[in-house]
PDB file of N, CA, C and O in Angstrom:
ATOM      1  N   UNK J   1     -46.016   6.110   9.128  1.00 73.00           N
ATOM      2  CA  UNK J   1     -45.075   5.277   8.408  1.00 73.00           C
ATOM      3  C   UNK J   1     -45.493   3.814   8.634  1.00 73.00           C
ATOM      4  O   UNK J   1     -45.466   3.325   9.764  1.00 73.00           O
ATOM      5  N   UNK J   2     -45.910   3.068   7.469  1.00 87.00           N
ATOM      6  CA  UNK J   2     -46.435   1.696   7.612  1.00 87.00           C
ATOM      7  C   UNK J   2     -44.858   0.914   7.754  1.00 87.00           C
ATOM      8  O   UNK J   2     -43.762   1.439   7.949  1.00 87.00           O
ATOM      9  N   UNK J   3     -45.138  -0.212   7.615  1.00 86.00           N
ATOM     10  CA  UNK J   3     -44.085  -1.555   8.349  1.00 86.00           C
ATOM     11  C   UNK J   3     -43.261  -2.019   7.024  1.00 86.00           C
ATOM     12  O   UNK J   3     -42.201  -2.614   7.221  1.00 86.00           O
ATOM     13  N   UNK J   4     -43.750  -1.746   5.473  1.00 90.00           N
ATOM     14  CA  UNK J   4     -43.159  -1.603   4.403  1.00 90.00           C
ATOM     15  C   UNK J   4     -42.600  -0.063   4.219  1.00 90.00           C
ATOM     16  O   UNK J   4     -41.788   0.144   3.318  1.00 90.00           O
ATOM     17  N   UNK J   5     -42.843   0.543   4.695  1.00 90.00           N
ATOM     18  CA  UNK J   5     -41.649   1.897   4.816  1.00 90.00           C
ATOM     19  C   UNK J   5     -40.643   1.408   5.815  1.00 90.00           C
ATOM     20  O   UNK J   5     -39.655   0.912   5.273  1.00 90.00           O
ATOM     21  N   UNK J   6     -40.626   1.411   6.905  1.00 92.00           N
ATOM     22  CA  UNK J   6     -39.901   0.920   7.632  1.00 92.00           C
ATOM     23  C   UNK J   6     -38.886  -0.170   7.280  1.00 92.00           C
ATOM     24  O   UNK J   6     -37.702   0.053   7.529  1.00 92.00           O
ATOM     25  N   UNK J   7     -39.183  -1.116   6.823  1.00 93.00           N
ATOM     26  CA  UNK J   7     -38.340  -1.987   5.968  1.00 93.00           C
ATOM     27  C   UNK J   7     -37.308  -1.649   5.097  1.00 93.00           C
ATOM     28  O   UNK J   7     -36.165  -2.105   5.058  1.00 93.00           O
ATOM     29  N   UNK J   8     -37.849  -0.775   4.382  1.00 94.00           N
ATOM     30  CA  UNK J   8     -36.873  -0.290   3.067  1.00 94.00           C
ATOM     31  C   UNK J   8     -35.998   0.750   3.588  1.00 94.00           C
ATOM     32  O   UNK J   8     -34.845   1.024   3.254  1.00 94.00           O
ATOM     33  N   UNK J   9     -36.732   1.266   4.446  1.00 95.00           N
ATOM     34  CA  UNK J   9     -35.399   2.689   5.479  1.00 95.00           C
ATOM     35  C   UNK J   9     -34.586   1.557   5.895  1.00 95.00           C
ATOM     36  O   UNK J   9     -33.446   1.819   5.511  1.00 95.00           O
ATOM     37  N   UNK J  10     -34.595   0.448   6.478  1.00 95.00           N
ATOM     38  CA  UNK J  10     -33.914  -0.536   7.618  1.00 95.00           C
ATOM     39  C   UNK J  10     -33.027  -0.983   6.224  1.00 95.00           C
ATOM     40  O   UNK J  10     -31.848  -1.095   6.561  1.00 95.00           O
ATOM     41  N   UNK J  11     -33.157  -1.192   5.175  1.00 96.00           N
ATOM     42  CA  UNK J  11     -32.346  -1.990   4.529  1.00 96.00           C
ATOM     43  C   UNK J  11     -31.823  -0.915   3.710  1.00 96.00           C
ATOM     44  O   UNK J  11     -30.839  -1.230   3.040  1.00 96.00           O
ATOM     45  N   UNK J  12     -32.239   0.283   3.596  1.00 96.00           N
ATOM     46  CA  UNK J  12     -31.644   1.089   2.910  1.00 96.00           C
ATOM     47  C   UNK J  12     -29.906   1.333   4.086  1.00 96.00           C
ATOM     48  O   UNK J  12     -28.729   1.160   3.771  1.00 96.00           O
ATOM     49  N   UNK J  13     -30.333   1.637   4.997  1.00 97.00           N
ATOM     50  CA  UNK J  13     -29.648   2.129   6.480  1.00 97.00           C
ATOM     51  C   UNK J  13     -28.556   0.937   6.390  1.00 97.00           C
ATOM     52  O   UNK J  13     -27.407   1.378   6.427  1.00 97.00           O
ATOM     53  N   UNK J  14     -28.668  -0.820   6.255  1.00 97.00           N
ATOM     54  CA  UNK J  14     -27.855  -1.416   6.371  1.00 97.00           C
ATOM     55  C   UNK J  14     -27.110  -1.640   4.520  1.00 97.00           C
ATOM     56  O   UNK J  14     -26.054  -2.244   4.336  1.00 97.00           O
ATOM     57  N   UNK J  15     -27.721  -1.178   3.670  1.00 97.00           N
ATOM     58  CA  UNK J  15     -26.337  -0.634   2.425  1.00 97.00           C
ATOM     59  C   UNK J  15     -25.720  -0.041   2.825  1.00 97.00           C
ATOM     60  O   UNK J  15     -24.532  -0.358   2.889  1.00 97.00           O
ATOM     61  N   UNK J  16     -26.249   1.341   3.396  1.00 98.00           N
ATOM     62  CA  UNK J  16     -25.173   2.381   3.704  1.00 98.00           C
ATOM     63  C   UNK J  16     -24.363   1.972   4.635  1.00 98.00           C
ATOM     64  O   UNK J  16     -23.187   2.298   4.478  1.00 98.00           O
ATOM     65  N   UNK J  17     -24.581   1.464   5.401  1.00 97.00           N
ATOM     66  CA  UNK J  17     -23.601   0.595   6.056  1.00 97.00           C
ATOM     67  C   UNK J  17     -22.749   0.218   5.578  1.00 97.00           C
ATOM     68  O   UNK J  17     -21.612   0.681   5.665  1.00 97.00           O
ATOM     69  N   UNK J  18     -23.230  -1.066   4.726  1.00 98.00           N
ATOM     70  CA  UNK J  18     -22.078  -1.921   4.097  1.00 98.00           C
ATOM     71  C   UNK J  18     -20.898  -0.571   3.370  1.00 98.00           C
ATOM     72  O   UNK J  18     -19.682  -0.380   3.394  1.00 98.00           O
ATOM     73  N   UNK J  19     -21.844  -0.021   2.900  1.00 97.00           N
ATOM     74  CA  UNK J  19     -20.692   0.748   2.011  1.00 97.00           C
ATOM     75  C   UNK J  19     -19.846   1.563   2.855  1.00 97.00           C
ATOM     76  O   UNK J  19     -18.648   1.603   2.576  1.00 97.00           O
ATOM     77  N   UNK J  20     -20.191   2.084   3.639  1.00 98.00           N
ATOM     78  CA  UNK J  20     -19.130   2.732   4.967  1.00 98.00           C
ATOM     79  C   UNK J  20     -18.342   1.728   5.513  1.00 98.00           C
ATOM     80  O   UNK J  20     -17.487   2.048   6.339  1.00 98.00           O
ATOM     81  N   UNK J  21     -18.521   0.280   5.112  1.00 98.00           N
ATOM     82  CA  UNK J  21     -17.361  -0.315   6.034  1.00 98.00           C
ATOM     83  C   UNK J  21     -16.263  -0.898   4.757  1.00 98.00           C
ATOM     84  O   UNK J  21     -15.179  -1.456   4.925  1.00 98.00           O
ATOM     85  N   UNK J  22     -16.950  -0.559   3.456  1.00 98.00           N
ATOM     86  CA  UNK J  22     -15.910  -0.770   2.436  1.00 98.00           C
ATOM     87  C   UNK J  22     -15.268   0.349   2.158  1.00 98.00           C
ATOM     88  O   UNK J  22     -14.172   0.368   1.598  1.00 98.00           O
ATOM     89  N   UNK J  23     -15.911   1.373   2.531  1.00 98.00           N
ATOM     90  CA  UNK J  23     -14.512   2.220   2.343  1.00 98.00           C
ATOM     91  C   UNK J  23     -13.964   2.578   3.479  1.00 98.00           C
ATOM     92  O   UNK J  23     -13.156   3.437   3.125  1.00 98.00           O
ATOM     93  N   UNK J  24     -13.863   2.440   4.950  1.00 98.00           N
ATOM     94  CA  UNK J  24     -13.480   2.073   5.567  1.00 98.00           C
ATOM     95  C   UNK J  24     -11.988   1.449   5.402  1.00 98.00           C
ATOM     96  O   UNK J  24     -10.855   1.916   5.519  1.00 98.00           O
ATOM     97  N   UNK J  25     -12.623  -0.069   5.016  1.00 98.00           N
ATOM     98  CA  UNK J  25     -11.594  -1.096   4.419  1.00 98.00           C
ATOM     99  C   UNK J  25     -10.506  -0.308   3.377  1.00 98.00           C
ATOM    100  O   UNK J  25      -9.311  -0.569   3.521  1.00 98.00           O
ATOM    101  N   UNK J  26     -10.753   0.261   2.757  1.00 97.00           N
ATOM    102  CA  UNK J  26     -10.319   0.317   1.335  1.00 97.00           C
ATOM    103  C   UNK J  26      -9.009   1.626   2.123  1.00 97.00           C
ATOM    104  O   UNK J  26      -7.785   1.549   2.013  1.00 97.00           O
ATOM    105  N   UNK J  27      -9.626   2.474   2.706  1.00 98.00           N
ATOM    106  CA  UNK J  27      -8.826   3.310   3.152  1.00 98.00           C
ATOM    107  C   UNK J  27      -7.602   3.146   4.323  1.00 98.00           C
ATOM    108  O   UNK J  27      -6.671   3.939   4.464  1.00 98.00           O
ATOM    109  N   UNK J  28      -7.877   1.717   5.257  1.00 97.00           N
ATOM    110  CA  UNK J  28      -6.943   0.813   5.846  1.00 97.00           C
ATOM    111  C   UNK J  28      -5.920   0.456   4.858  1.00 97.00           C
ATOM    112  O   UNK J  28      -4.733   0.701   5.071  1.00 97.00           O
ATOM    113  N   UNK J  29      -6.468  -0.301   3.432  1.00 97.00           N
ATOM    114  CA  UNK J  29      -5.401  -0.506   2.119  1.00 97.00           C
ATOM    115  C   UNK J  29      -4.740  -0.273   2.307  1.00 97.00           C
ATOM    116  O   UNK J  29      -3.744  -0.729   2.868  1.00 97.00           O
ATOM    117  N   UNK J  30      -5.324   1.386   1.501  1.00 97.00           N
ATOM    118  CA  UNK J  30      -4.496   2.348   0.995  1.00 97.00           C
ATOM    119  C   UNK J  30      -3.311   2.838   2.392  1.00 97.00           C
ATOM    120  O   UNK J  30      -2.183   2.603   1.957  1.00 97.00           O
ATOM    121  N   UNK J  31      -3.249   3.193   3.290  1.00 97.00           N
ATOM    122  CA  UNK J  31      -2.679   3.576   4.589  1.00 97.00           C
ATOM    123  C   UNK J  31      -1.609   2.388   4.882  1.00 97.00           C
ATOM    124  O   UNK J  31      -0.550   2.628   5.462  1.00 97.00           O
ATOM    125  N   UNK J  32      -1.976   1.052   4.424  1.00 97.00           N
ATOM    126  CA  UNK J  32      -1.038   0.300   4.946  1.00 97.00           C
ATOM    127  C   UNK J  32       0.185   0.156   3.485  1.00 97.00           C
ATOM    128  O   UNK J  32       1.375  -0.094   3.681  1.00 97.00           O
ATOM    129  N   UNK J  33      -0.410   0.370   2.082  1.00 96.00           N
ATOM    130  CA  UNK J  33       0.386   0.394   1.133  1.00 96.00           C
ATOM    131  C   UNK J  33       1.151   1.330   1.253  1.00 96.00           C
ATOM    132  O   UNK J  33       2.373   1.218   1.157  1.00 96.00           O
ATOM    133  N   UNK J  34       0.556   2.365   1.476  1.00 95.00           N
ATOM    134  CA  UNK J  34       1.491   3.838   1.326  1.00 95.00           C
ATOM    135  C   UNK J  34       2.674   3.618   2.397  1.00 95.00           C
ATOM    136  O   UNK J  34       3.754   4.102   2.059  1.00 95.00           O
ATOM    137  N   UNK J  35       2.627   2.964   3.626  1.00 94.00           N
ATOM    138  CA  UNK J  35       3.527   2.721   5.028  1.00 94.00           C
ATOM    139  C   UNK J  35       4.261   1.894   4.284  1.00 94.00           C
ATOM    140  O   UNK J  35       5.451   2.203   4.225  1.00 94.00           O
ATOM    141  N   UNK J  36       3.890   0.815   3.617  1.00 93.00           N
ATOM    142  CA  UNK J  36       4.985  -0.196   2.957  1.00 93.00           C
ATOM    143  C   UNK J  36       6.001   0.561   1.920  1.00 93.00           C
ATOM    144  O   UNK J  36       7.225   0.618   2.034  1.00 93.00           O
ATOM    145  N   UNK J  37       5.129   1.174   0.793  1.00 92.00           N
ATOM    146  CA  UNK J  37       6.218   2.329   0.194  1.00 92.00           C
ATOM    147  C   UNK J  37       7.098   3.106   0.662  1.00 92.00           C
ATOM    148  O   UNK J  37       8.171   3.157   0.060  1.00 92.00           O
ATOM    149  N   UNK J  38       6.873   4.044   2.027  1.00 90.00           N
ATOM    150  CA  UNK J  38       7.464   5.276   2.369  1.00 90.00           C
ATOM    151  C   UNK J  38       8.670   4.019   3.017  1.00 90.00           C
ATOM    152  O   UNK J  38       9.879   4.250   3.004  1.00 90.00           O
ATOM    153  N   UNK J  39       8.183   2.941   3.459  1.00 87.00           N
ATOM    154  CA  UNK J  39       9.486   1.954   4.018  1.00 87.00           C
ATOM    155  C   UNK J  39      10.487   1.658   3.295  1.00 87.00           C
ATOM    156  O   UNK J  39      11.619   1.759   3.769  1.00 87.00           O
ATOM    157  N   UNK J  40      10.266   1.193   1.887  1.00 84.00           N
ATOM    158  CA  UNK J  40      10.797   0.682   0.744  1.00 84.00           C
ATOM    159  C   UNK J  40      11.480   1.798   0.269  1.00 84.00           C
ATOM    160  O   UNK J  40      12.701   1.649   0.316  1.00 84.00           O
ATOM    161  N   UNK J  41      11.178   2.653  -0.085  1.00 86.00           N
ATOM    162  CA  UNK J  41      12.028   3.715  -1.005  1.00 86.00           C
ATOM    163  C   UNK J  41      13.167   4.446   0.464  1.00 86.00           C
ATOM    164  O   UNK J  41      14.264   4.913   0.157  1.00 86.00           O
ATOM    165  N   UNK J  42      12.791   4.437   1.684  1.00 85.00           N
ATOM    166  CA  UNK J  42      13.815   4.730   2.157  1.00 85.00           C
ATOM    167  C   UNK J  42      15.102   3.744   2.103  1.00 85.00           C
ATOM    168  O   UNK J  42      16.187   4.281   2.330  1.00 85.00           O
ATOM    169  N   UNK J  43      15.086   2.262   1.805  1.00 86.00           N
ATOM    170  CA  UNK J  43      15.815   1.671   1.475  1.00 86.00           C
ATOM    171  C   UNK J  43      16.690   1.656  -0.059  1.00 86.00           C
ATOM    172  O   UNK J  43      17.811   1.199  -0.282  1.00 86.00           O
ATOM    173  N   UNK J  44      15.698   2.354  -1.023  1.00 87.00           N
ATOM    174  CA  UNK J  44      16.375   2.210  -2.594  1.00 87.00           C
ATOM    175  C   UNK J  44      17.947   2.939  -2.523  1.00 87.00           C
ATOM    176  O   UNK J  44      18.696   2.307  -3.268  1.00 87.00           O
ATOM    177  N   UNK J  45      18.468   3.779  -2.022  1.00 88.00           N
ATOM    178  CA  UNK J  45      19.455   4.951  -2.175  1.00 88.00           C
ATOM    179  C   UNK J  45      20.453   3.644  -1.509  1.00 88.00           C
ATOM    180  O   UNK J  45      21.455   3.257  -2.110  1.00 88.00           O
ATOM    181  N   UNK J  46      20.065   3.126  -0.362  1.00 90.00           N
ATOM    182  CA  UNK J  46      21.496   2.068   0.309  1.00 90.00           C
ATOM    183  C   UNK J  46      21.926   1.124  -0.529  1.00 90.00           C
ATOM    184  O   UNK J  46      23.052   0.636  -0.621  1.00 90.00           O
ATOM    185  N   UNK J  47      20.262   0.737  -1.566  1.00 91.00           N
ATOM    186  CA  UNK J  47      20.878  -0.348  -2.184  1.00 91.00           C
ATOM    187  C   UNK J  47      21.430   0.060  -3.874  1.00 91.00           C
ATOM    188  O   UNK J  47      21.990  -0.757  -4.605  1.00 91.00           O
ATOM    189  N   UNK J  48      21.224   1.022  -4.130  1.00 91.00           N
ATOM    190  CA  UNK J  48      21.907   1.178  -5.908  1.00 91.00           C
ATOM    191  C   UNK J  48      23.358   1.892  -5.202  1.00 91.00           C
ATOM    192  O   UNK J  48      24.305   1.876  -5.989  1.00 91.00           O
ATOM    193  N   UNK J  49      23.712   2.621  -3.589  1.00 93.00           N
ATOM    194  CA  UNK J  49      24.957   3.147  -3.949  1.00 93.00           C
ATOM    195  C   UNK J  49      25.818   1.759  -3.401  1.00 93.00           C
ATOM    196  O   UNK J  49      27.032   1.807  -3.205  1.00 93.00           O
ATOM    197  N   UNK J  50      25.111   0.684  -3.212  1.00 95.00           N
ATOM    198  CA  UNK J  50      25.546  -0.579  -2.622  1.00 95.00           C
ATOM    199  C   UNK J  50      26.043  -1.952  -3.853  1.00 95.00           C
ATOM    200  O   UNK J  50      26.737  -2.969  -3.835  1.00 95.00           O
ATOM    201  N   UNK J  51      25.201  -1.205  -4.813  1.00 95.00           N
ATOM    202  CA  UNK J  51      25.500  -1.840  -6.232  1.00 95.00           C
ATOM    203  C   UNK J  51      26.204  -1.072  -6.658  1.00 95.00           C
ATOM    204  O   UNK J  51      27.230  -1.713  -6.889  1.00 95.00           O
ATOM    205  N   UNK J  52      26.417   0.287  -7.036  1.00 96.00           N
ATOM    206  CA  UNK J  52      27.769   0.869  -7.206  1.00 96.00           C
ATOM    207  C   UNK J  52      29.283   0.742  -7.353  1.00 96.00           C
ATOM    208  O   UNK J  52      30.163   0.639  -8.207  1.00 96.00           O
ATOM    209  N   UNK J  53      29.049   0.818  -5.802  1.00 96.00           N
ATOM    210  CA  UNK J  53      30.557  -0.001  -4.823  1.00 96.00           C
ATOM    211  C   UNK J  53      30.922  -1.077  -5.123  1.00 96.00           C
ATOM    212  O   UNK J  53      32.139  -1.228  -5.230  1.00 96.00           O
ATOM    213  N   UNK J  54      30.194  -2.022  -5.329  1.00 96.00           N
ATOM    214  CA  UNK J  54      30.224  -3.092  -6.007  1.00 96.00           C
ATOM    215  C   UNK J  54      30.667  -3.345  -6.761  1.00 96.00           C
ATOM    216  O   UNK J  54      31.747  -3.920  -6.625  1.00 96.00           O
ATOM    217  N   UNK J  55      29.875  -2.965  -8.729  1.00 96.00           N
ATOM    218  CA  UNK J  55      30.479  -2.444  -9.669  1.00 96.00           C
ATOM    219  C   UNK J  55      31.953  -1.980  -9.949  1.00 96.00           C
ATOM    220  O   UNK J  55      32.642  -2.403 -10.878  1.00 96.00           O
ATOM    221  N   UNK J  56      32.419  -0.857  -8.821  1.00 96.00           N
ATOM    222  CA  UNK J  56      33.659  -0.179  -9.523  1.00 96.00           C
ATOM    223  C   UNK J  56      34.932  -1.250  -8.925  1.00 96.00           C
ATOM    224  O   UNK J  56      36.027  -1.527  -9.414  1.00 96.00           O
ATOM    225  N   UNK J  57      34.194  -1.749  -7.530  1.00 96.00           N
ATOM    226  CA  UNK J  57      35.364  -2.673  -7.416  1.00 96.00           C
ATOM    227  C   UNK J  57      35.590  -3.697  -8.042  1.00 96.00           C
ATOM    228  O   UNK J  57      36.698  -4.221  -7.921  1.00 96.00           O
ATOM    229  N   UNK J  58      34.407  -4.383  -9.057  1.00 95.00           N
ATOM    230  CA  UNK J  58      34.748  -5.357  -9.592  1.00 95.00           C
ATOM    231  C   UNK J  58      35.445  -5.104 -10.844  1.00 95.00           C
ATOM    232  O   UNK J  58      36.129  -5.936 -11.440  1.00 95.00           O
ATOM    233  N   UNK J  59      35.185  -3.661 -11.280  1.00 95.00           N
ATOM    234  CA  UNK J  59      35.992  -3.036 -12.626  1.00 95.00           C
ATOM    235  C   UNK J  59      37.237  -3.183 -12.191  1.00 95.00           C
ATOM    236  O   UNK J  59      38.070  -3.829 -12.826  1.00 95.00           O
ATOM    237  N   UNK J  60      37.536  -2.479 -10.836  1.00 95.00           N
ATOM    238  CA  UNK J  60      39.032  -2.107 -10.572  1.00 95.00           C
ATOM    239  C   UNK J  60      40.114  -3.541 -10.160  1.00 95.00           C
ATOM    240  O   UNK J  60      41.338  -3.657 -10.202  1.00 95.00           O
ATOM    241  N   UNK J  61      39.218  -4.327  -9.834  1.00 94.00           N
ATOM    242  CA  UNK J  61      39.944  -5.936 -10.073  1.00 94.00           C
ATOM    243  C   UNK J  61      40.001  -5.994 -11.010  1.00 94.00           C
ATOM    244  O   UNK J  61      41.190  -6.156 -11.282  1.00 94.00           O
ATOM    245  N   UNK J  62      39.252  -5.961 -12.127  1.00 93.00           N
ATOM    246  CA  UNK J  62      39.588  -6.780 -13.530  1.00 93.00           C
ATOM    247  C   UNK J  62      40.595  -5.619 -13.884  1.00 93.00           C
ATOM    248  O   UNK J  62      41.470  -6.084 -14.616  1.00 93.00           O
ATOM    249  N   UNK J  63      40.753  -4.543 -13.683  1.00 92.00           N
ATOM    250  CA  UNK J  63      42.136  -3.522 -14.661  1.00 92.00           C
ATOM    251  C   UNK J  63      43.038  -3.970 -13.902  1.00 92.00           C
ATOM    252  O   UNK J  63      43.969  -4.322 -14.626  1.00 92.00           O
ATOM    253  N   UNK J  64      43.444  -4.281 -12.063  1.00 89.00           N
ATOM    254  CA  UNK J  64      44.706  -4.547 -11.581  1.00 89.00           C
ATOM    255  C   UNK J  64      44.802  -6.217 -12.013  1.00 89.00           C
ATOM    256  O   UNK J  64      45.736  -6.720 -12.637  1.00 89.00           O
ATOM    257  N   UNK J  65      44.090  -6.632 -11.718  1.00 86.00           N
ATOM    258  CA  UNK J  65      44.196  -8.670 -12.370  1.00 86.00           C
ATOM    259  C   UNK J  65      45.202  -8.447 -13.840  1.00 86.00           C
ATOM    260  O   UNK J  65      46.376  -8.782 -13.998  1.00 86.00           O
ATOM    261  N   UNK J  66      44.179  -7.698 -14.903  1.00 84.00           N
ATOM    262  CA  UNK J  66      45.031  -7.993 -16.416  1.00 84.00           C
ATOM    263  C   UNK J  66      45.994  -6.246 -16.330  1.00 84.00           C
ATOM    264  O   UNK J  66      46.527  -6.140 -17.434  1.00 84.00           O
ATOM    265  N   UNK J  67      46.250  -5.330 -15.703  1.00 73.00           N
ATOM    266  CA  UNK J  67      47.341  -4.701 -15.695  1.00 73.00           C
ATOM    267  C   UNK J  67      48.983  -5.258 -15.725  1.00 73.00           C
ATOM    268  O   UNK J  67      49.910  -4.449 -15.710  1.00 73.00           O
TER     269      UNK J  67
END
């Protein structure tokens, strides 16, 4: 193996690299988006039955106010 083979293995070896540390990266993303979601949607249910409650009491003022 001459010193121009060697070269192109060495730089072939540091693409593959690079590309193992982008998906790497990419899969940190994804892992930290998905943790932010599974966080978020456990919150959606507190907040629409929180707008709800809300809602009927502000209905049920306005029928006892003009009753």
């Amino acid at each position: 193996m001459n010193i121009s083979e060697q070269e192109t293995k060495r730089a072939e070896l540091r693409k593959i690299e690079a590309e193992i540390a982008k998906i790497i990266a990419d899969a940190h993303k994804i892992n930290a988006e998905s943790v932010k979601i599974a966080q978020e949607s456990r919150w959606y249910p507190m907040i629409a039955a929180t707008g709800l409650v809300t809602a009927i009491a502000a209905v049920l003022a306005l029928i006892f106010k003009f009753a």
